[in-house]
């Protein structure tokens, strides 16, 4: 169960083994909570807008919108985390 004190993490990666390993590592760590998993950049951006996770771990070369490309709309949209 997710605690209010947990850091909520969204994972965005188009390689299932990487995505699954990262998600499993987050799910098994105290103080972290997996807040969603996506496979492309546009889906990640929608999840960030809808869920407002504290952190997004994103692959650099995601289909649709790369991990680096997520930074501009997240920052411009006021979606960047402000603290936990």
PDB file of N, CA, C and O in Angstrom:
ATOM      1  N   UNK A   1       0.815  -1.193   0.000  1.00  0.00           N
ATOM      2  CA  UNK A   1       0.000   0.000   0.000  1.00  0.00           C
ATOM      3  C   UNK A   1       0.862   1.263   0.000  1.00  0.00           C
ATOM      4  O   UNK A   1       1.864   1.318   0.689  1.00  0.00           O
ATOM      5  N   UNK A   2       0.424   2.248  -0.750  1.00  0.00           N
ATOM      6  CA  UNK A   2       1.161   3.506  -0.870  1.00  0.00           C
ATOM      7  C   UNK A   2       0.879   4.384   0.347  1.00  0.00           C
ATOM      8  O   UNK A   2      -0.250   4.547   0.768  1.00  0.00           O
ATOM      9  N   UNK A   3       1.957   4.955   0.882  1.00  0.00           N
ATOM     10  CA  UNK A   3       1.854   5.865   2.012  1.00  0.00           C
ATOM     11  C   UNK A   3       1.919   7.301   1.493  1.00  0.00           C
ATOM     12  O   UNK A   3       2.493   7.558   0.437  1.00  0.00           O
ATOM     13  N   UNK A   4       1.369   8.235   2.232  1.00  0.00           N
ATOM     14  CA  UNK A   4       1.441   9.652   1.843  1.00  0.00           C
ATOM     15  C   UNK A   4       2.877  10.152   1.828  1.00  0.00           C
ATOM     16  O   UNK A   4       3.189  11.135   1.174  1.00  0.00           O
ATOM     17  N   UNK A   5       3.753   9.487   2.536  1.00  0.00           N
ATOM     18  CA  UNK A   5       5.144   9.909   2.625  1.00  0.00           C
ATOM     19  C   UNK A   5       6.008   9.315   1.508  1.00  0.00           C
ATOM     20  O   UNK A   5       7.146   9.726   1.337  1.00  0.00           O
ATOM     21  N   UNK A   6       5.483   8.345   0.774  1.00  0.00           N
ATOM     22  CA  UNK A   6       6.246   7.720  -0.308  1.00  0.00           C
ATOM     23  C   UNK A   6       6.502   8.685  -1.453  1.00  0.00           C
ATOM     24  O   UNK A   6       5.652   9.533  -1.767  1.00  0.00           O
ATOM     25  N   UNK A   7       7.642   8.542  -2.075  1.00  0.00           N
ATOM     26  CA  UNK A   7       7.948   9.273  -3.303  1.00  0.00           C
ATOM     27  C   UNK A   7       7.313   8.480  -4.439  1.00  0.00           C
ATOM     28  O   UNK A   7       7.634   7.309  -4.651  1.00  0.00           O
ATOM     29  N   UNK A   8       6.372   9.109  -5.146  1.00  0.00           N
ATOM     30  CA  UNK A   8       5.658   8.437  -6.228  1.00  0.00           C
ATOM     31  C   UNK A   8       6.446   8.578  -7.530  1.00  0.00           C
ATOM     32  O   UNK A   8       6.781   9.680  -7.954  1.00  0.00           O
ATOM     33  N   UNK A   9       6.736   7.419  -8.159  1.00  0.00           N
ATOM     34  CA  UNK A   9       7.591   7.377  -9.328  1.00  0.00           C
ATOM     35  C   UNK A   9       6.835   6.804 -10.527  1.00  0.00           C
ATOM     36  O   UNK A   9       6.244   5.727 -10.447  1.00  0.00           O
ATOM     37  N   UNK A  10       6.897   7.532 -11.636  1.00  0.00           N
ATOM     38  CA  UNK A  10       6.362   7.061 -12.916  1.00  0.00           C
ATOM     39  C   UNK A  10       7.540   6.544 -13.733  1.00  0.00           C
ATOM     40  O   UNK A  10       8.584   7.198 -13.806  1.00  0.00           O
ATOM     41  N   UNK A  11       7.387   5.377 -14.349  1.00  0.00           N
ATOM     42  CA  UNK A  11       8.434   4.800 -15.191  1.00  0.00           C
ATOM     43  C   UNK A  11       7.965   4.834 -16.638  1.00  0.00           C
ATOM     44  O   UNK A  11       6.865   4.378 -16.956  1.00  0.00           O
ATOM     45  N   UNK A  12       8.802   5.391 -17.515  1.00  0.00           N
ATOM     46  CA  UNK A  12       8.495   5.462 -18.948  1.00  0.00           C
ATOM     47  C   UNK A  12       9.677   4.892 -19.730  1.00  0.00           C
ATOM     48  O   UNK A  12      10.748   5.492 -19.758  1.00  0.00           O
ATOM     49  N   UNK A  13       9.481   3.733 -20.334  1.00  0.00           N
ATOM     50  CA  UNK A  13      10.536   3.111 -21.131  1.00  0.00           C
ATOM     51  C   UNK A  13       9.888   2.183 -22.142  1.00  0.00           C
ATOM     52  O   UNK A  13       8.928   1.494 -21.826  1.00  0.00           O
ATOM     53  N   UNK A  14      10.430   2.185 -23.357  1.00  0.00           N
ATOM     54  CA  UNK A  14       9.846   1.367 -24.409  1.00  0.00           C
ATOM     55  C   UNK A  14      10.462  -0.027 -24.505  1.00  0.00           C
ATOM     56  O   UNK A  14      10.050  -0.825 -25.332  1.00  0.00           O
ATOM     57  N   UNK A  15      11.411  -0.353 -23.666  1.00  0.00           N
ATOM     58  CA  UNK A  15      12.021  -1.681 -23.651  1.00  0.00           C
ATOM     59  C   UNK A  15      11.460  -2.445 -22.445  1.00  0.00           C
ATOM     60  O   UNK A  15      11.823  -2.135 -21.302  1.00  0.00           O
ATOM     61  N   UNK A  16      10.587  -3.422 -22.680  1.00  0.00           N
ATOM     62  CA  UNK A  16       9.946  -4.120 -21.564  1.00  0.00           C
ATOM     63  C   UNK A  16      10.899  -4.640 -20.487  1.00  0.00           C
ATOM     64  O   UNK A  16      10.608  -4.464 -19.300  1.00  0.00           O
ATOM     65  N   UNK A  17      12.044  -5.240 -20.834  1.00  0.00           N
ATOM     66  CA  UNK A  17      12.910  -5.709 -19.740  1.00  0.00           C
ATOM     67  C   UNK A  17      13.418  -4.568 -18.851  1.00  0.00           C
ATOM     68  O   UNK A  17      13.423  -4.700 -17.622  1.00  0.00           O
ATOM     69  N   UNK A  18      13.808  -3.452 -19.456  1.00  0.00           N
ATOM     70  CA  UNK A  18      14.270  -2.305 -18.666  1.00  0.00           C
ATOM     71  C   UNK A  18      13.133  -1.751 -17.812  1.00  0.00           C
ATOM     72  O   UNK A  18      13.297  -1.510 -16.611  1.00  0.00           O
ATOM     73  N   UNK A  19      12.005  -1.531 -18.457  1.00  0.00           N
ATOM     74  CA  UNK A  19      10.842  -0.965 -17.776  1.00  0.00           C
ATOM     75  C   UNK A  19      10.433  -1.848 -16.600  1.00  0.00           C
ATOM     76  O   UNK A  19      10.205  -1.356 -15.492  1.00  0.00           O
ATOM     77  N   UNK A  20      10.376  -3.158 -16.818  1.00  0.00           N
ATOM     78  CA  UNK A  20       9.961  -4.078 -15.757  1.00  0.00           C
ATOM     79  C   UNK A  20      10.968  -4.129 -14.614  1.00  0.00           C
ATOM     80  O   UNK A  20      10.583  -4.167 -13.444  1.00  0.00           O
ATOM     81  N   UNK A  21      12.264  -4.122 -14.945  1.00  0.00           N
ATOM     82  CA  UNK A  21      13.294  -4.145 -13.905  1.00  0.00           C
ATOM     83  C   UNK A  21      13.247  -2.885 -13.046  1.00  0.00           C
ATOM     84  O   UNK A  21      13.352  -2.952 -11.821  1.00  0.00           O
ATOM     85  N   UNK A  22      13.088  -1.728 -13.695  1.00  0.00           N
ATOM     86  CA  UNK A  22      13.015  -0.467 -12.945  1.00  0.00           C
ATOM     87  C   UNK A  22      11.766  -0.445 -12.070  1.00  0.00           C
ATOM     88  O   UNK A  22      11.821  -0.082 -10.895  1.00  0.00           O
ATOM     89  N   UNK A  23      10.642  -0.852 -12.644  1.00  0.00           N
ATOM     90  CA  UNK A  23       9.389  -0.871 -11.880  1.00  0.00           C
ATOM     91  C   UNK A  23       9.495  -1.810 -10.685  1.00  0.00           C
ATOM     92  O   UNK A  23       9.052  -1.473  -9.578  1.00  0.00           O
ATOM     93  N   UNK A  24      10.102  -2.968 -10.882  1.00  0.00           N
ATOM     94  CA  UNK A  24      10.268  -3.929  -9.796  1.00  0.00           C
ATOM     95  C   UNK A  24      11.184  -3.362  -8.699  1.00  0.00           C
ATOM     96  O   UNK A  24      10.910  -3.503  -7.510  1.00  0.00           O
ATOM     97  N   UNK A  25      12.257  -2.698  -9.106  1.00  0.00           N
ATOM     98  CA  UNK A  25      13.182  -2.106  -8.136  1.00  0.00           C
ATOM     99  C   UNK A  25      12.493  -1.026  -7.309  1.00  0.00           C
ATOM    100  O   UNK A  25      12.689  -0.936  -6.091  1.00  0.00           O
ATOM    101  N   UNK A  26      11.676  -0.215  -7.957  1.00  0.00           N
ATOM    102  CA  UNK A  26      10.949   0.841  -7.241  1.00  0.00           C
ATOM    103  C   UNK A  26       9.931   0.228  -6.295  1.00  0.00           C
ATOM    104  O   UNK A  26       9.821   0.637  -5.140  1.00  0.00           O
ATOM    105  N   UNK A  27       9.202  -0.762  -6.789  1.00  0.00           N
ATOM    106  CA  UNK A  27       8.183  -1.405  -5.963  1.00  0.00           C
ATOM    107  C   UNK A  27       8.745  -2.118  -4.748  1.00  0.00           C
ATOM    108  O   UNK A  27       8.056  -2.277  -3.739  1.00  0.00           O
ATOM    109  N   UNK A  28      10.008  -2.530  -4.817  1.00  0.00           N
ATOM    110  CA  UNK A  28      10.615  -3.248  -3.710  1.00  0.00           C
ATOM    111  C   UNK A  28      11.399  -2.379  -2.751  1.00  0.00           C
ATOM    112  O   UNK A  28      12.049  -2.880  -1.848  1.00  0.00           O
ATOM    113  N   UNK A  29      11.348  -1.088  -2.927  1.00  0.00           N
ATOM    114  CA  UNK A  29      12.154  -0.183  -2.094  1.00  0.00           C
ATOM    115  C   UNK A  29      11.256   0.621  -1.154  1.00  0.00           C
ATOM    116  O   UNK A  29      10.300   1.281  -1.598  1.00  0.00           O
ATOM    117  N   UNK A  30      11.574   0.583   0.119  1.00  0.00           N
ATOM    118  CA  UNK A  30      10.812   1.347   1.107  1.00  0.00           C
ATOM    119  C   UNK A  30      10.955   2.837   0.824  1.00  0.00           C
ATOM    120  O   UNK A  30      12.030   3.332   0.497  1.00  0.00           O
ATOM    121  N   UNK A  31       9.849   3.551   0.909  1.00  0.00           N
ATOM    122  CA  UNK A  31       9.864   4.996   0.686  1.00  0.00           C
ATOM    123  C   UNK A  31       9.555   5.385  -0.749  1.00  0.00           C
ATOM    124  O   UNK A  31       9.375   6.561  -1.049  1.00  0.00           O
ATOM    125  N   UNK A  32       9.509   4.401  -1.646  1.00  0.00           N
ATOM    126  CA  UNK A  32       9.151   4.659  -3.048  1.00  0.00           C
ATOM    127  C   UNK A  32       7.870   3.917  -3.375  1.00  0.00           C
ATOM    128  O   UNK A  32       7.616   2.838  -2.847  1.00  0.00           O
ATOM    129  N   UNK A  33       7.078   4.482  -4.266  1.00  0.00           N
ATOM    130  CA  UNK A  33       5.855   3.829  -4.712  1.00  0.00           C
ATOM    131  C   UNK A  33       5.747   3.975  -6.225  1.00  0.00           C
ATOM    132  O   UNK A  33       5.916   5.076  -6.758  1.00  0.00           O
ATOM    133  N   UNK A  34       5.501   2.888  -6.906  1.00  0.00           N
ATOM    134  CA  UNK A  34       5.321   2.918  -8.349  1.00  0.00           C
ATOM    135  C   UNK A  34       3.980   3.568  -8.655  1.00  0.00           C
ATOM    136  O   UNK A  34       2.929   3.096  -8.220  1.00  0.00           O
ATOM    137  N   UNK A  35       4.007   4.687  -9.382  1.00  0.00           N
ATOM    138  CA  UNK A  35       2.789   5.450  -9.663  1.00  0.00           C
ATOM    139  C   UNK A  35       2.308   5.256 -11.091  1.00  0.00           C
ATOM    140  O   UNK A  35       1.393   5.926 -11.528  1.00  0.00           O
ATOM    141  N   UNK A  36       2.949   4.376 -11.832  1.00  0.00           N
ATOM    142  CA  UNK A  36       2.513   4.097 -13.186  1.00  0.00           C
ATOM    143  C   UNK A  36       3.674   3.688 -14.069  1.00  0.00           C
ATOM    144  O   UNK A  36       4.829   3.939 -13.743  1.00  0.00           O
ATOM    145  N   UNK A  37       3.325   3.040 -15.175  1.00  0.00           N
ATOM    146  CA  UNK A  37       4.308   2.572 -16.150  1.00  0.00           C
ATOM    147  C   UNK A  37       3.767   2.905 -17.531  1.00  0.00           C
ATOM    148  O   UNK A  37       2.602   2.627 -17.825  1.00  0.00           O
ATOM    149  N   UNK A  38       4.602   3.525 -18.362  1.00  0.00           N
ATOM    150  CA  UNK A  38       4.195   3.844 -19.728  1.00  0.00           C
ATOM    151  C   UNK A  38       5.270   3.362 -20.694  1.00  0.00           C
ATOM    152  O   UNK A  38       6.395   3.071 -20.293  1.00  0.00           O
ATOM    153  N   UNK A  39       4.917   3.303 -21.968  1.00  0.00           N
ATOM    154  CA  UNK A  39       5.866   2.804 -22.968  1.00  0.00           C
ATOM    155  C   UNK A  39       6.260   3.837 -24.014  1.00  0.00           C
ATOM    156  O   UNK A  39       7.069   3.552 -24.880  1.00  0.00           O
ATOM    157  N   UNK A  40       5.684   5.037 -23.966  1.00  0.00           N
ATOM    158  CA  UNK A  40       6.108   6.084 -24.901  1.00  0.00           C
ATOM    159  C   UNK A  40       5.991   7.457 -24.247  1.00  0.00           C
ATOM    160  O   UNK A  40       5.368   7.612 -23.199  1.00  0.00           O
ATOM    161  N   UNK A  41       6.627   8.437 -24.873  1.00  0.00           N
ATOM    162  CA  UNK A  41       6.713   9.764 -24.295  1.00  0.00           C
ATOM    163  C   UNK A  41       5.392  10.498 -24.166  1.00  0.00           C
ATOM    164  O   UNK A  41       5.145  11.189 -23.173  1.00  0.00           O
ATOM    165  N   UNK A  42       4.532  10.361 -25.152  1.00  0.00           N
ATOM    166  CA  UNK A  42       3.242  11.064 -25.087  1.00  0.00           C
ATOM    167  C   UNK A  42       2.361  10.485 -23.976  1.00  0.00           C
ATOM    168  O   UNK A  42       1.665  11.213 -23.266  1.00  0.00           O
ATOM    169  N   UNK A  43       2.419   9.174 -23.829  1.00  0.00           N
ATOM    170  CA  UNK A  43       1.683   8.517 -22.750  1.00  0.00           C
ATOM    171  C   UNK A  43       2.249   8.954 -21.389  1.00  0.00           C
ATOM    172  O   UNK A  43       1.504   9.184 -20.441  1.00  0.00           O
ATOM    173  N   UNK A  44       3.568   9.086 -21.325  1.00  0.00           N
ATOM    174  CA  UNK A  44       4.210   9.545 -20.081  1.00  0.00           C
ATOM    175  C   UNK A  44       3.766  10.967 -19.740  1.00  0.00           C
ATOM    176  O   UNK A  44       3.448  11.261 -18.583  1.00  0.00           O
ATOM    177  N   UNK A  45       3.728  11.846 -20.738  1.00  0.00           N
ATOM    178  CA  UNK A  45       3.306  13.219 -20.503  1.00  0.00           C
ATOM    179  C   UNK A  45       1.862  13.264 -19.999  1.00  0.00           C
ATOM    180  O   UNK A  45       1.542  13.989 -19.057  1.00  0.00           O
ATOM    181  N   UNK A  46       0.992  12.457 -20.591  1.00  0.00           N
ATOM    182  CA  UNK A  46      -0.398  12.398 -20.136  1.00  0.00           C
ATOM    183  C   UNK A  46      -0.476  11.890 -18.693  1.00  0.00           C
ATOM    184  O   UNK A  46      -1.249  12.415 -17.888  1.00  0.00           O
ATOM    185  N   UNK A  47       0.339  10.898 -18.364  1.00  0.00           N
ATOM    186  CA  UNK A  47       0.348  10.363 -16.999  1.00  0.00           C
ATOM    187  C   UNK A  47       0.877  11.409 -16.018  1.00  0.00           C
ATOM    188  O   UNK A  47       0.367  11.533 -14.900  1.00  0.00           O
ATOM    189  N   UNK A  48       1.898  12.154 -16.417  1.00  0.00           N
ATOM    190  CA  UNK A  48       2.444  13.208 -15.553  1.00  0.00           C
ATOM    191  C   UNK A  48       1.366  14.260 -15.301  1.00  0.00           C
ATOM    192  O   UNK A  48       1.161  14.710 -14.177  1.00  0.00           O
ATOM    193  N   UNK A  49       0.669  14.646 -16.352  1.00  0.00           N
ATOM    194  CA  UNK A  49      -0.409  15.642 -16.199  1.00  0.00           C
ATOM    195  C   UNK A  49      -1.538  15.120 -15.329  1.00  0.00           C
ATOM    196  O   UNK A  49      -2.109  15.859 -14.526  1.00  0.00           O
ATOM    197  N   UNK A  50      -1.884  13.853 -15.488  1.00  0.00           N
ATOM    198  CA  UNK A  50      -3.017  13.291 -14.758  1.00  0.00           C
ATOM    199  C   UNK A  50      -2.709  12.865 -13.340  1.00  0.00           C
ATOM    200  O   UNK A  50      -3.548  13.003 -12.447  1.00  0.00           O
ATOM    201  N   UNK A  51      -1.516  12.358 -13.108  1.00  0.00           N
ATOM    202  CA  UNK A  51      -1.186  11.792 -11.802  1.00  0.00           C
ATOM    203  C   UNK A  51      -0.271  12.661 -10.951  1.00  0.00           C
ATOM    204  O   UNK A  51      -0.206  12.470  -9.750  1.00  0.00           O
ATOM    205  N   UNK A  52       0.482  13.545 -11.586  1.00  0.00           N
ATOM    206  CA  UNK A  52       1.448  14.408 -10.889  1.00  0.00           C
ATOM    207  C   UNK A  52       2.399  13.616  -9.997  1.00  0.00           C
ATOM    208  O   UNK A  52       2.489  13.867  -8.792  1.00  0.00           O
ATOM    209  N   UNK A  53       3.129  12.645 -10.586  1.00  0.00           N
ATOM    210  CA  UNK A  53       4.098  11.903  -9.772  1.00  0.00           C
ATOM    211  C   UNK A  53       5.207  12.838  -9.298  1.00  0.00           C
ATOM    212  O   UNK A  53       5.419  13.904  -9.874  1.00  0.00           O
ATOM    213  N   UNK A  54       5.898  12.426  -8.257  1.00  0.00           N
ATOM    214  CA  UNK A  54       7.019  13.218  -7.761  1.00  0.00           C
ATOM    215  C   UNK A  54       8.210  13.128  -8.710  1.00  0.00           C
ATOM    216  O   UNK A  54       8.971  14.084  -8.850  1.00  0.00           O
ATOM    217  N   UNK A  55       8.401  11.951  -9.331  1.00  0.00           N
ATOM    218  CA  UNK A  55       9.558  11.680 -10.181  1.00  0.00           C
ATOM    219  C   UNK A  55       9.108  10.881 -11.395  1.00  0.00           C
ATOM    220  O   UNK A  55       8.226  10.028 -11.284  1.00  0.00           O
ATOM    221  N   UNK A  56       9.747  11.142 -12.528  1.00  0.00           N
ATOM    222  CA  UNK A  56       9.535  10.315 -13.721  1.00  0.00           C
ATOM    223  C   UNK A  56      10.898   9.815 -14.185  1.00  0.00           C
ATOM    224  O   UNK A  56      11.800  10.608 -14.454  1.00  0.00           O
ATOM    225  N   UNK A  57      11.048   8.499 -14.251  1.00  0.00           N
ATOM    226  CA  UNK A  57      12.254   7.877 -14.785  1.00  0.00           C
ATOM    227  C   UNK A  57      11.909   7.519 -16.224  1.00  0.00           C
ATOM    228  O   UNK A  57      11.055   6.675 -16.471  1.00  0.00           O
ATOM    229  N   UNK A  58      12.552   8.216 -17.180  1.00  0.00           N
ATOM    230  CA  UNK A  58      12.185   8.060 -18.587  1.00  0.00           C
ATOM    231  C   UNK A  58      13.393   7.700 -19.442  1.00  0.00           C
ATOM    232  O   UNK A  58      14.482   8.233 -19.248  1.00  0.00           O
ATOM    233  N   UNK A  59      13.165   6.808 -20.400  1.00  0.00           N
ATOM    234  CA  UNK A  59      14.190   6.484 -21.375  1.00  0.00           C
ATOM    235  C   UNK A  59      14.448   7.690 -22.264  1.00  0.00           C
ATOM    236  O   UNK A  59      13.554   8.506 -22.511  1.00  0.00           O
ATOM    237  N   UNK A  60      15.658   7.799 -22.744  1.00  0.00           N
ATOM    238  CA  UNK A  60      16.043   8.956 -23.560  1.00  0.00           C
ATOM    239  C   UNK A  60      15.369   8.929 -24.924  1.00  0.00           C
ATOM    240  O   UNK A  60      14.927   9.958 -25.424  1.00  0.00           O
ATOM    241  N   UNK A  61      15.255   7.770 -25.535  1.00  0.00           N
ATOM    242  CA  UNK A  61      14.744   7.675 -26.911  1.00  0.00           C
ATOM    243  C   UNK A  61      13.363   7.026 -26.961  1.00  0.00           C
ATOM    244  O   UNK A  61      13.126   6.103 -27.718  1.00  0.00           O
ATOM    245  N   UNK A  62      12.445   7.544 -26.180  1.00  0.00           N
ATOM    246  CA  UNK A  62      11.076   7.010 -26.196  1.00  0.00           C
ATOM    247  C   UNK A  62      10.386   7.344 -27.505  1.00  0.00           C
ATOM    248  O   UNK A  62      10.587   8.428 -28.052  1.00  0.00           O
ATOM    249  N   UNK A  63       9.528   6.455 -28.005  1.00  0.00           N
ATOM    250  CA  UNK A  63       8.738   6.791 -29.186  1.00  0.00           C
ATOM    251  C   UNK A  63       7.788   7.951 -28.873  1.00  0.00           C
ATOM    252  O   UNK A  63       7.307   8.081 -27.756  1.00  0.00           O
ATOM    253  N   UNK A  64       7.541   8.788 -29.857  1.00  0.00           N
ATOM    254  CA  UNK A  64       6.578   9.878 -29.704  1.00  0.00           C
ATOM    255  C   UNK A  64       7.164  11.135 -29.112  1.00  0.00           C
ATOM    256  O   UNK A  64       6.999  12.214 -29.642  1.00  0.00           O
ATOM    257  N   UNK A  65       7.854  11.010 -28.014  1.00  0.00           N
ATOM    258  CA  UNK A  65       8.444  12.159 -27.327  1.00  0.00           C
ATOM    259  C   UNK A  65       9.514  11.597 -26.401  1.00  0.00           C
ATOM    260  O   UNK A  65       9.205  10.910 -25.433  1.00  0.00           O
ATOM    261  N   UNK A  66      10.769  11.836 -26.719  1.00  0.00           N
ATOM    262  CA  UNK A  66      11.869  11.273 -25.949  1.00  0.00           C
ATOM    263  C   UNK A  66      11.902  11.788 -24.527  1.00  0.00           C
ATOM    264  O   UNK A  66      11.294  12.805 -24.198  1.00  0.00           O
ATOM    265  N   UNK A  67      12.626  11.078 -23.690  1.00  0.00           N
ATOM    266  CA  UNK A  67      12.744  11.453 -22.290  1.00  0.00           C
ATOM    267  C   UNK A  67      13.234  12.876 -22.101  1.00  0.00           C
ATOM    268  O   UNK A  67      12.717  13.613 -21.267  1.00  0.00           O
ATOM    269  N   UNK A  68      14.213  13.286 -22.903  1.00  0.00           N
ATOM    270  CA  UNK A  68      14.714  14.654 -22.818  1.00  0.00           C
ATOM    271  C   UNK A  68      13.627  15.629 -23.281  1.00  0.00           C
ATOM    272  O   UNK A  68      13.461  16.706 -22.713  1.00  0.00           O
ATOM    273  N   UNK A  69      12.872  15.244 -24.299  1.00  0.00           N
ATOM    274  CA  UNK A  69      11.791  16.081 -24.803  1.00  0.00           C
ATOM    275  C   UNK A  69      10.654  16.277 -23.818  1.00  0.00           C
ATOM    276  O   UNK A  69       9.875  17.223 -23.945  1.00  0.00           O
ATOM    277  N   UNK A  70      10.552  15.409 -22.831  1.00  0.00           N
ATOM    278  CA  UNK A  70       9.515  15.566 -21.804  1.00  0.00           C
ATOM    279  C   UNK A  70       9.788  16.764 -20.899  1.00  0.00           C
ATOM    280  O   UNK A  70       8.869  17.361 -20.359  1.00  0.00           O
ATOM    281  N   UNK A  71      11.049  17.113 -20.752  1.00  0.00           N
ATOM    282  CA  UNK A  71      11.419  18.164 -19.805  1.00  0.00           C
ATOM    283  C   UNK A  71      10.768  19.509 -20.124  1.00  0.00           C
ATOM    284  O   UNK A  71      10.292  20.192 -19.225  1.00  0.00           O
ATOM    285  N   UNK A  72      10.746  19.898 -21.396  1.00  0.00           N
ATOM    286  CA  UNK A  72      10.202  21.215 -21.758  1.00  0.00           C
ATOM    287  C   UNK A  72       8.715  21.348 -21.434  1.00  0.00           C
ATOM    288  O   UNK A  72       8.323  22.291 -20.744  1.00  0.00           O
ATOM    289  N   UNK A  73       7.847  20.424 -21.892  1.00  0.00           N
ATOM    290  CA  UNK A  73       6.430  20.601 -21.549  1.00  0.00           C
ATOM    291  C   UNK A  73       6.131  20.415 -20.064  1.00  0.00           C
ATOM    292  O   UNK A  73       5.222  21.053 -19.534  1.00  0.00           O
ATOM    293  N   UNK A  74       6.902  19.599 -19.391  1.00  0.00           N
ATOM    294  CA  UNK A  74       6.694  19.413 -17.952  1.00  0.00           C
ATOM    295  C   UNK A  74       7.035  20.711 -17.230  1.00  0.00           C
ATOM    296  O   UNK A  74       6.275  21.207 -16.388  1.00  0.00           O
ATOM    297  N   UNK A  75       8.149  21.295 -17.581  1.00  0.00           N
ATOM    298  CA  UNK A  75       8.576  22.545 -16.950  1.00  0.00           C
ATOM    299  C   UNK A  75       7.659  23.708 -17.334  1.00  0.00           C
ATOM    300  O   UNK A  75       7.201  24.461 -16.476  1.00  0.00           O
ATOM    301  N   UNK A  76       7.358  23.847 -18.634  1.00  0.00           N
ATOM    302  CA  UNK A  76       6.501  24.934 -19.110  1.00  0.00           C
ATOM    303  C   UNK A  76       5.082  24.839 -18.567  1.00  0.00           C
ATOM    304  O   UNK A  76       4.434  25.846 -18.330  1.00  0.00           O
ATOM    305  N   UNK A  77       4.621  23.616 -18.352  1.00  0.00           N
ATOM    306  CA  UNK A  77       3.253  23.406 -17.862  1.00  0.00           C
ATOM    307  C   UNK A  77       3.132  23.472 -16.361  1.00  0.00           C
ATOM    308  O   UNK A  77       2.077  23.217 -15.812  1.00  0.00           O
ATOM    309  N   UNK A  78       4.233  23.810 -15.683  1.00  0.00           N
ATOM    310  CA  UNK A  78       4.189  23.881 -14.225  1.00  0.00           C
ATOM    311  C   UNK A  78       4.007  22.526 -13.580  1.00  0.00           C
ATOM    312  O   UNK A  78       3.491  22.412 -12.478  1.00  0.00           O
ATOM    313  N   UNK A  79       4.433  21.469 -14.288  1.00  0.00           N
ATOM    314  CA  UNK A  79       4.237  20.120 -13.779  1.00  0.00           C
ATOM    315  C   UNK A  79       5.440  19.583 -13.026  1.00  0.00           C
ATOM    316  O   UNK A  79       5.397  18.496 -12.492  1.00  0.00           O
ATOM    317  N   UNK A  80       6.540  20.334 -13.033  1.00  0.00           N
ATOM    318  CA  UNK A  80       7.766  19.868 -12.384  1.00  0.00           C
ATOM    319  C   UNK A  80       7.517  19.740 -10.884  1.00  0.00           C
ATOM    320  O   UNK A  80       6.849  20.584 -10.288  1.00  0.00           O
ATOM    321  N   UNK A  81       8.052  18.683 -10.271  1.00  0.00           N
ATOM    322  CA  UNK A  81       7.874  18.509  -8.831  1.00  0.00           C
ATOM    323  C   UNK A  81       8.418  19.701  -8.050  1.00  0.00           C
ATOM    324  O   UNK A  81       9.400  20.302  -8.424  1.00  0.00           O
ATOM    325  N   UNK A  82       7.751  20.044  -6.979  1.00  0.00           N
ATOM    326  CA  UNK A  82       8.172  21.156  -6.140  1.00  0.00           C
ATOM    327  C   UNK A  82       8.656  20.681  -4.776  1.00  0.00           C
ATOM    328  O   UNK A  82       8.885  21.452  -3.887  1.00  0.00           O
ATOM    329  N   UNK A  83       8.761  19.402  -4.620  1.00  0.00           N
ATOM    330  CA  UNK A  83       9.225  18.843  -3.349  1.00  0.00           C
ATOM    331  C   UNK A  83       8.338  17.704  -2.918  1.00  0.00           C
ATOM    332  O   UNK A  83       7.254  17.516  -3.448  1.00  0.00           O
ATOM    333  N   UNK A  84       8.817  16.947  -1.992  1.00  0.00           N
ATOM    334  CA  UNK A  84       8.089  15.771  -1.525  1.00  0.00           C
ATOM    335  C   UNK A  84       7.758  15.945  -0.074  1.00  0.00           C
ATOM    336  O   UNK A  84       8.484  16.474   0.688  1.00  0.00           O
TER     337      UNK A  84
END
